[in-house]
CSV table of C-alpha atoms and ligand atoms in Angstrom, one decimal:
chain,number,residue,atom,x,y,z
A,1,MET,CA,42.4,62.3,47.7
A,2,ALA,CA,45.6,64.3,47.7
A,3,GLY,CA,46.5,66.3,50.8
A,4,GLY,CA,47.2,70.0,50.5
A,5,ARG,CA,44.9,72.5,49.1
A,6,ALA,CA,45.1,72.9,45.4
A,7,ARG,CA,43.3,70.5,43.0
A,8,VAL,CA,44.0,69.8,39.4
A,9,ALA,CA,41.1,69.5,36.9
A,10,VAL,CA,42.4,67.7,33.9
A,11,SER,CA,41.1,69.2,30.6
A,12,ILE,CA,40.5,66.5,28.0
A,13,LEU,CA,40.5,69.1,25.1
A,14,ASP,CA,43.9,68.0,23.9
A,15,ALA,CA,43.5,64.3,24.6
A,16,ASP,CA,43.1,61.8,21.8
A,17,HIS,CA,39.4,62.3,20.8
A,18,SER,CA,39.2,58.9,19.2
A,19,ASN,CA,39.8,57.2,22.5
A,20,MET,CA,38.4,59.3,25.4
A,21,ALA,CA,37.6,56.4,27.6
A,22,HIS,CA,41.3,55.5,27.6
A,23,ALA,CA,42.3,59.1,28.2
A,24,VAL,CA,40.0,59.4,31.2
A,25,ARG,CA,41.0,56.2,32.7
A,26,ARG,CA,44.7,57.1,32.3
A,27,ALA,CA,44.3,60.5,33.8
A,28,GLU,CA,42.4,59.1,36.8
A,29,ARG,CA,45.2,56.5,37.3
A,30,GLU,CA,47.8,59.3,37.1
A,31,GLY,CA,46.2,61.2,40.0
A,32,ALA,CA,43.8,63.7,38.4
A,33,ASP,CA,41.4,65.2,41.0
A,34,ARG,CA,38.6,65.7,38.5
A,35,PHE,CA,37.9,66.4,34.8
A,36,HIS,CA,37.3,69.6,33.0
A,37,VAL,CA,35.3,69.2,29.8
A,38,ASP,CA,35.4,72.0,27.2
A,39,ILE,CA,32.3,72.4,25.1
A,40,MET,CA,32.6,74.7,22.1
A,41,ASP,CA,29.9,75.6,19.6
A,42,GLY,CA,31.9,77.3,16.8
A,43,HIS,CA,30.0,80.5,17.5
A,44,PHE,CA,30.9,81.7,21.0
A,45,VAL,CA,34.4,80.6,20.2
A,46,PRO,CA,36.0,79.8,16.8
A,47,ASN,CA,36.3,76.1,17.5
A,48,LEU,CA,34.2,73.0,17.8
A,49,THR,CA,34.5,70.2,20.3
A,50,PHE,CA,31.8,67.8,21.5
A,51,GLY,CA,28.5,67.8,23.2
A,52,PRO,CA,26.5,66.1,26.0
A,53,LYS,CA,26.8,62.7,24.5
A,54,MET,CA,30.6,62.7,25.0
A,55,ILE,CA,30.0,63.6,28.7
A,56,ALA,CA,27.4,60.8,29.0
A,57,GLY,CA,29.9,58.5,27.4
A,58,ILE,CA,32.8,59.2,29.8
A,59,ARG,CA,30.6,59.4,32.9
A,60,PRO,CA,30.6,55.7,33.6
A,61,ARG,CA,34.4,55.5,32.9
A,62,THR,CA,35.5,57.4,35.9
A,63,GLU,CA,34.5,58.0,39.5
A,64,LEU,CA,35.9,61.5,39.5
A,65,PRO,CA,33.8,64.7,39.2
A,66,LEU,CA,33.1,66.1,35.8
A,67,ASP,CA,33.2,69.9,35.4
A,68,ALA,CA,31.6,71.2,32.1
A,69,HIS,CA,33.0,74.4,30.8
A,70,LEU,CA,30.4,75.6,28.2
A,71,MET,CA,31.9,78.0,25.6
A,72,ILE,CA,28.5,78.2,23.8
A,73,SER,CA,26.2,81.1,23.0
A,74,ASN,CA,23.0,79.4,24.1
A,75,PRO,CA,23.6,77.7,27.5
A,76,LEU,CA,19.9,77.8,28.4
A,77,GLN,CA,19.0,75.8,25.4
A,78,PHE,CA,21.4,72.9,26.3
A,79,VAL,CA,21.6,73.0,30.1
A,80,ASP,CA,19.2,70.2,30.7
A,81,GLU,CA,21.0,67.9,28.3
A,82,PHE,CA,24.3,68.6,30.1
A,83,LEU,CA,22.7,68.0,33.5
A,84,GLY,CA,21.2,64.8,32.2
A,85,ALA,CA,24.7,63.7,30.9
A,86,GLY,CA,25.9,63.6,34.5
A,87,CYS,CA,28.0,66.8,35.0
A,88,ASP,CA,28.8,67.6,38.6
A,89,SER,CA,29.2,71.2,37.8
A,90,ILE,CA,28.4,73.5,34.9
A,91,THR,CA,30.2,76.7,34.2
A,92,PHE,CA,29.2,79.0,31.3
A,93,HIS,CA,30.2,82.4,30.2
A,94,VAL,CA,29.0,85.7,31.6
A,95,GLU,CA,29.4,87.2,28.1
A,96,VAL,CA,26.4,85.3,26.7
A,97,ASP,CA,22.9,86.9,26.2
A,98,PRO,CA,22.1,88.3,29.7
A,99,ALA,CA,18.5,87.0,29.6
A,100,GLN,CA,19.9,83.4,29.7
A,101,ILE,CA,22.2,83.8,32.7
A,102,GLU,CA,19.9,83.7,35.7
A,103,PRO,CA,17.6,80.9,34.4
A,104,THR,CA,20.6,78.8,33.4
A,105,LEU,CA,22.2,79.2,36.8
A,106,LEU,CA,18.9,78.3,38.5
A,107,ALA,CA,18.5,75.2,36.4
A,108,ILE,CA,21.9,74.0,37.4
A,109,ARG,CA,21.4,74.8,41.1
A,110,ASN,CA,17.9,73.2,41.1
A,111,ALA,CA,19.5,70.0,39.8
A,112,GLY,CA,21.7,70.0,42.9
A,113,ARG,CA,24.9,70.6,40.9
A,114,ALA,CA,27.5,73.4,41.3
A,115,ALA,CA,26.9,76.5,39.1
A,116,GLY,CA,29.6,78.7,37.7
A,117,LEU,CA,30.3,81.7,35.5
A,118,ALA,CA,33.4,82.1,33.5
A,119,VAL,CA,35.0,85.4,32.5
A,120,LYS,CA,37.1,86.0,29.3
A,121,PRO,CA,40.4,87.8,29.8
A,122,ASN,CA,38.9,91.2,28.8
A,123,THR,CA,35.7,90.9,30.8
A,124,PRO,CA,35.8,92.6,34.2
A,125,LEU,CA,34.8,90.6,37.3
A,126,THR,CA,32.2,93.2,38.0
A,127,ALA,CA,30.1,91.6,35.2
A,128,LEU,CA,29.4,88.8,37.8
A,129,GLU,CA,27.9,91.2,40.3
A,130,PRO,CA,24.2,90.6,39.6
A,131,TYR,CA,24.6,86.8,39.9
A,132,ARG,CA,26.8,86.7,43.1
A,133,GLU,CA,24.3,84.8,45.2
A,134,LEU,CA,23.8,82.1,42.6
A,135,LEU,CA,27.5,81.2,42.1
A,136,ASP,CA,29.4,78.2,43.4
A,137,ILE,CA,32.3,78.6,41.0
A,138,VAL,CA,34.0,81.6,39.4
A,139,LEU,CA,36.2,80.5,36.5
A,140,VAL,CA,38.9,83.0,35.4
A,141,MET,CA,40.2,82.5,31.9
A,142,THR,CA,43.9,83.3,31.5
A,143,VAL,CA,43.8,82.7,27.7
A,144,GLU,CA,41.2,83.6,25.1
A,145,PRO,CA,38.8,80.7,25.1
A,146,GLY,CA,38.9,78.3,22.2
A,147,PHE,CA,42.2,76.5,22.1
A,148,GLY,CA,44.6,74.6,24.3
A,149,GLY,CA,48.3,75.3,24.4
A,150,GLN,CA,48.2,79.2,24.5
A,151,SER,CA,50.3,81.2,26.8
A,152,PHE,CA,49.3,82.2,30.2
A,153,MET,CA,48.1,85.8,30.7
A,154,LYS,CA,49.8,86.7,34.0
A,155,ASP,CA,48.3,90.2,34.3
A,156,VAL,CA,44.8,88.8,34.0
A,157,ALA,CA,45.5,86.3,36.8
A,158,ALA,CA,47.1,89.0,39.0
A,159,GLU,CA,44.1,91.3,38.6
A,160,LYS,CA,41.3,88.7,39.0
A,161,LEU,CA,42.2,85.6,40.9
A,162,LEU,CA,42.2,86.9,44.5
A,163,ALA,CA,39.4,89.3,43.7
A,164,ALA,CA,37.2,86.4,42.4
A,165,ARG,CA,36.9,85.1,45.9
A,166,ASP,CA,34.8,88.1,46.9
A,167,TYR,CA,32.0,86.9,44.6
A,168,LEU,CA,31.8,83.7,46.6
A,169,SER,CA,31.7,85.2,50.1
A,170,HIS,CA,28.1,84.1,50.6
A,171,LYS,CA,29.3,80.5,50.5
A,172,PRO,CA,31.7,79.6,53.4
A,173,VAL,CA,32.3,76.1,52.3
A,174,GLY,CA,32.7,74.5,48.9
A,175,ALA,CA,33.0,77.7,46.8
A,176,GLU,CA,35.7,77.5,44.2
A,177,VAL,CA,37.8,79.8,42.0
A,178,HIS,CA,39.1,78.0,38.9
A,179,VAL,CA,41.9,79.2,36.7
A,180,ASP,CA,41.8,78.0,33.1
A,181,GLY,CA,44.4,78.5,30.4
A,182,GLY,CA,48.2,78.2,30.3
A,183,VAL,CA,48.4,76.5,33.7
A,184,ASN,CA,51.5,74.3,34.0
A,185,ARG,CA,54.6,73.9,36.2
A,186,GLU,CA,55.8,77.4,35.2
A,187,THR,CA,52.7,79.2,36.3
A,188,ALA,CA,51.2,77.0,39.1
A,189,GLU,CA,53.1,78.6,41.9
A,190,PHE,CA,51.9,82.1,40.8
A,191,VAL,CA,48.2,81.1,40.7
A,192,GLY,CA,48.5,79.2,43.9
A,193,GLY,CA,49.8,82.3,45.5
A,194,LEU,CA,46.6,84.0,44.5
A,195,GLY,CA,44.5,81.5,46.4
A,196,VAL,CA,43.0,79.6,43.4
A,197,ASP,CA,41.2,76.4,44.3
A,198,ILE,CA,41.1,74.5,41.0
A,199,LEU,CA,43.9,74.6,38.4
A,200,VAL,CA,42.6,73.5,35.0
A,201,VAL,CA,45.5,71.8,33.2
A,202,GLY,CA,45.2,70.8,29.6
A,203,SER,CA,47.8,70.5,26.8
A,204,VAL,CA,50.9,69.9,28.8
A,205,LEU,CA,49.5,66.7,30.2
A,206,TRP,CA,48.9,65.1,26.8
A,207,ILE,CA,52.3,65.8,25.2
A,208,LYS,CA,53.6,62.5,23.9
A,209,GLY,CA,56.1,60.9,26.3
A,210,ARG,CA,55.2,63.2,29.2
A,211,ASP,CA,54.9,61.7,32.7
A,212,MET,CA,51.4,62.9,33.4
A,213,GLY,CA,51.3,61.8,37.0
A,214,ARG,CA,54.5,63.7,37.8
A,215,GLU,CA,53.2,66.8,36.0
A,216,ILE,CA,49.9,66.7,38.0
A,217,ARG,CA,51.8,66.3,41.3
A,218,LEU,CA,54.2,69.1,40.4
A,219,VAL,CA,51.4,71.5,39.6
A,220,ARG,CA,49.6,70.7,42.8
A,221,ALA,CA,52.7,71.0,44.9
A,222,LEU,CA,53.8,74.2,43.3
A,223,ALA,CA,50.4,75.8,43.8
A,224,ASP,CA,50.4,74.8,47.5
A,225,GLU,CA,53.9,76.3,47.8
A,226,GLY,CA,52.7,79.6,46.3
A,227,TYR,CA,49.7,79.6,48.7
A,228,GLN,CA,51.9,78.8,51.7
A,229,TYR,CA,54.5,81.6,51.1
A,230,ARG,CA,52.3,84.3,49.6
A,231,LEU,CA,49.0,84.0,51.4
A,232,ASN,CA,49.5,81.8,54.5
A,233,ASP,CA,52.5,83.3,56.4
A,234,GLY,CA,54.7,80.4,55.5
A,235,LYS,CA,52.3,77.8,57.1
A,236,PRO,CA,51.4,74.8,55.0
A,237,PRO,CA,47.8,74.9,53.8
A,238,ILE,CA,45.2,72.9,55.5
A,239,PRO,CA,44.1,69.9,53.5
A,240,ARG,CA,40.8,70.6,51.8
A,241,ASP,CA,38.9,67.9,53.7
A,242,ALA,CA,40.4,68.5,57.2
A,243,MET,CA,37.9,68.9,60.1
A,244,VAL,CA,38.6,70.5,63.5
A,245,THR,CA,36.8,70.2,66.8
A,246,PHE,CA,34.9,73.4,67.7
A,247,ALA,CA,32.9,72.3,70.7
A,248,GLN,CA,32.5,69.4,73.1
A,249,LEU,CA,29.1,69.2,74.7
A,250,PRO,CA,26.5,66.7,76.1
A,251,LYS,CA,24.4,65.2,73.4
A,252,HIS,CA,21.2,67.3,73.7
A,253,LEU,CA,23.2,70.6,73.7
A,254,ALA,CA,25.5,69.4,71.0
A,255,TRP,CA,22.6,68.8,68.7
A,256,ARG,CA,21.1,72.2,69.3
A,257,PHE,CA,24.4,74.0,68.7
A,258,MET,CA,25.0,71.9,65.6
A,259,ALA,CA,21.7,73.1,64.1
A,260,GLU,CA,22.6,76.7,64.9
A,261,ILE,CA,26.0,76.5,63.1
A,262,GLU,CA,24.5,74.7,60.1
A,263,ARG,CA,21.9,77.4,59.6
A,264,GLY,CA,24.8,79.6,58.6
A,265,GLY,CA,25.7,77.2,55.8
A,266,ILE,CA,28.6,75.4,57.6
A,267,PRO,CA,28.4,71.7,57.8
A,268,VAL,CA,29.0,70.1,61.2
A,269,ILE,CA,29.9,66.5,62.0
A,270,PRO,CA,29.0,65.3,65.4
A,271,LEU,CA,31.2,62.5,66.8
A,272,ARG,CA,31.1,60.6,70.0
A,273,GLY,CA,34.4,61.9,71.3
A,274,ASN,CA,36.8,60.6,73.8
A,275,GLY,CA,36.4,63.6,76.2
A,276,ARG,CA,34.7,63.7,79.6
A,277,TYR,CA,32.0,61.4,80.7
A,278,ASN,CA,28.8,63.0,81.8
A,279,PRO,CA,26.8,61.9,84.9
A,280,ASP,CA,24.3,60.1,82.6
A,281,GLY,CA,27.1,57.8,81.6
A,282,VAL,CA,27.6,59.2,78.1
A,283,ARG,CA,30.6,61.1,76.9
A,284,ASP,CA,30.4,64.6,75.5
A,285,TYR,CA,30.0,64.8,71.7
A,286,ASP,CA,32.6,66.6,69.6
A,287,LEU,CA,31.3,69.0,67.0
A,288,LEU,CA,33.6,69.1,64.0
A,289,VAL,CA,33.7,71.9,61.4
A,290,PRO,CA,35.8,72.2,58.2
A,291,ALA,CA,39.2,73.6,59.2
A,292,SER,CA,38.9,76.2,56.5
A,293,THR,CA,35.9,77.7,58.2
A,294,GLU,CA,37.3,77.7,61.7
A,295,PRO,CA,37.9,81.5,61.9
A,296,LEU,CA,34.4,82.2,60.6
A,297,VAL,CA,32.9,79.8,63.0
A,298,ARG,CA,34.8,81.3,65.9
A,299,GLU,CA,33.7,84.8,64.9
A,300,ARG,CA,30.1,83.8,64.7
A,301,HIS,CA,29.7,81.3,67.5
A,302,ASP,CA,32.3,81.8,70.2
A,303,THR,CA,29.9,83.6,72.5
A,304,ALA,CA,27.3,81.0,72.1
A,305,ARG,CA,29.8,78.3,72.8
A,306,ALA,CA,30.5,79.8,76.2
A,307,GLY,CA,26.8,79.9,76.9
A,308,TYR,CA,26.4,76.3,75.9
A,309,GLU,CA,29.3,75.3,78.2
A,310,ARG,CA,27.5,77.0,81.1
A,311,ASP,CA,24.3,75.3,80.2
A,312,ALA,CA,26.2,72.0,80.2
A,313,ASP,CA,27.5,72.6,83.7
A,314,ALA,CA,24.1,73.5,85.0
A,315,TRP,CA,22.6,70.4,83.4
A,316,ARG,CA,25.3,68.1,84.9
A,317,GLN,CA,24.7,69.5,88.4
A,318,ALA,CA,20.9,69.1,88.0
A,319,PHE,CA,21.4,65.6,86.7
A,320,VAL,CA,23.5,64.6,89.7
A,321,ALA,CA,21.1,66.1,92.1
A,322,GLU,CA,18.2,64.2,90.6
A,323,HIS,CA,19.7,60.8,89.6
A,324,GLY,CA,23.2,60.6,91.1
A,325,VAL,CA,26.0,59.6,88.8
A,326,ILE,CA,25.4,56.7,86.3
A,327,PRO,CA,28.7,55.0,85.7
A,328,PRO,CA,30.0,54.8,82.2
A,329,PRO,CA,29.6,51.5,80.4
A,330,SER,CA,32.5,49.2,81.3
A,331,HIS,CA,34.5,47.8,78.4
A,332,PRO,CA,36.1,44.4,78.7
B,1,DX5,C1,40.5,76.8,26.4
B,1,DX5,C2,39.9,75.8,27.4
B,1,DX5,C3,40.9,75.2,28.3
B,1,DX5,C4,42.0,74.4,27.7
B,1,DX5,C5,43.2,74.7,28.5
B,1,DX5,O1,39.4,77.5,25.8
B,1,DX5,O2,38.9,76.4,28.2
B,1,DX5,O3,40.2,74.4,29.3
B,1,DX5,O4,41.9,73.0,27.7
B,1,DX5,O5,44.3,74.2,27.9
B,1,DX5,P1,45.8,74.6,28.3
B,1,DX5,O6,46.1,74.1,29.7
B,1,DX5,O7,46.6,74.0,27.2
B,1,DX5,O8,45.9,76.1,28.3
B,2,ZN,ZN1,38.1,75.2,29.8
């Protein structure tokens, strides 16, 4: 996986539809982070593409995640078929019949996939308000949905991209803002500077003779550059999968603290660290949290950490008083 922060979802809308398997294999080889699959019904948008069978067909051709972007009027009617086809996430439009929205989001979530809502350029983000808690993805359209190759609506991006994050504040890890439409090397730095997580890139990648890999790398690098200088005080962004040590504790306390942190929706990895040996002959465990959540974890758990450290000292003293010190295992 690429370092840095921004990720590119390659839209196959403008690929050669007579040979999608080849298109997908090629984009994966060229460094795509995932695929964005545009489903159109000729009703919600004035264009037609393909259905769940296409997704099921390309599923075994790539290891990368598949994001479905449904531009259809009846998402509830088809959601099970798209889930069955192997999509990792499904995003549909908030402009559809309101009665379908919650049940469709729930169907996606109950299947263990990421659920998203998309907003057309003229739809305000506040339309998402009732569904806040059910969202993993907010997709901001920066062109009118329906066709690749249109020009980027900068004002829409400026108004919505940073604000979209607010609708995902219940989800400290894994939430994503996607930007879709007119994203390329001219616009990537701008959207990166608005904190977008996933850049959907379509038509520019499929131009004949274009070096697709270079284009993907450029878009990612420019988006990270935008993020670094506009949002991150000039500091390079933390790679998406980086983890940092938040606490070091003897095993029994580490396990209790881990459960406490995870109850707040933040995943923790416990590792046998290389820190101090305890009197029972076992080293402290390191508790690692995603680097992106570190400020939140500090805010929530700093006081508890100090308490656990005191408990650890008390336990060490009690252990020594009762059993003496068990030497650490010797390594040849
Ligand atoms: C348009 C689709 C987009 C499209 C983007 O309705 O939702 O995903 O593929 O294409 P470009 O990058 O050409 O704007
Ligand atoms: Zn799309």
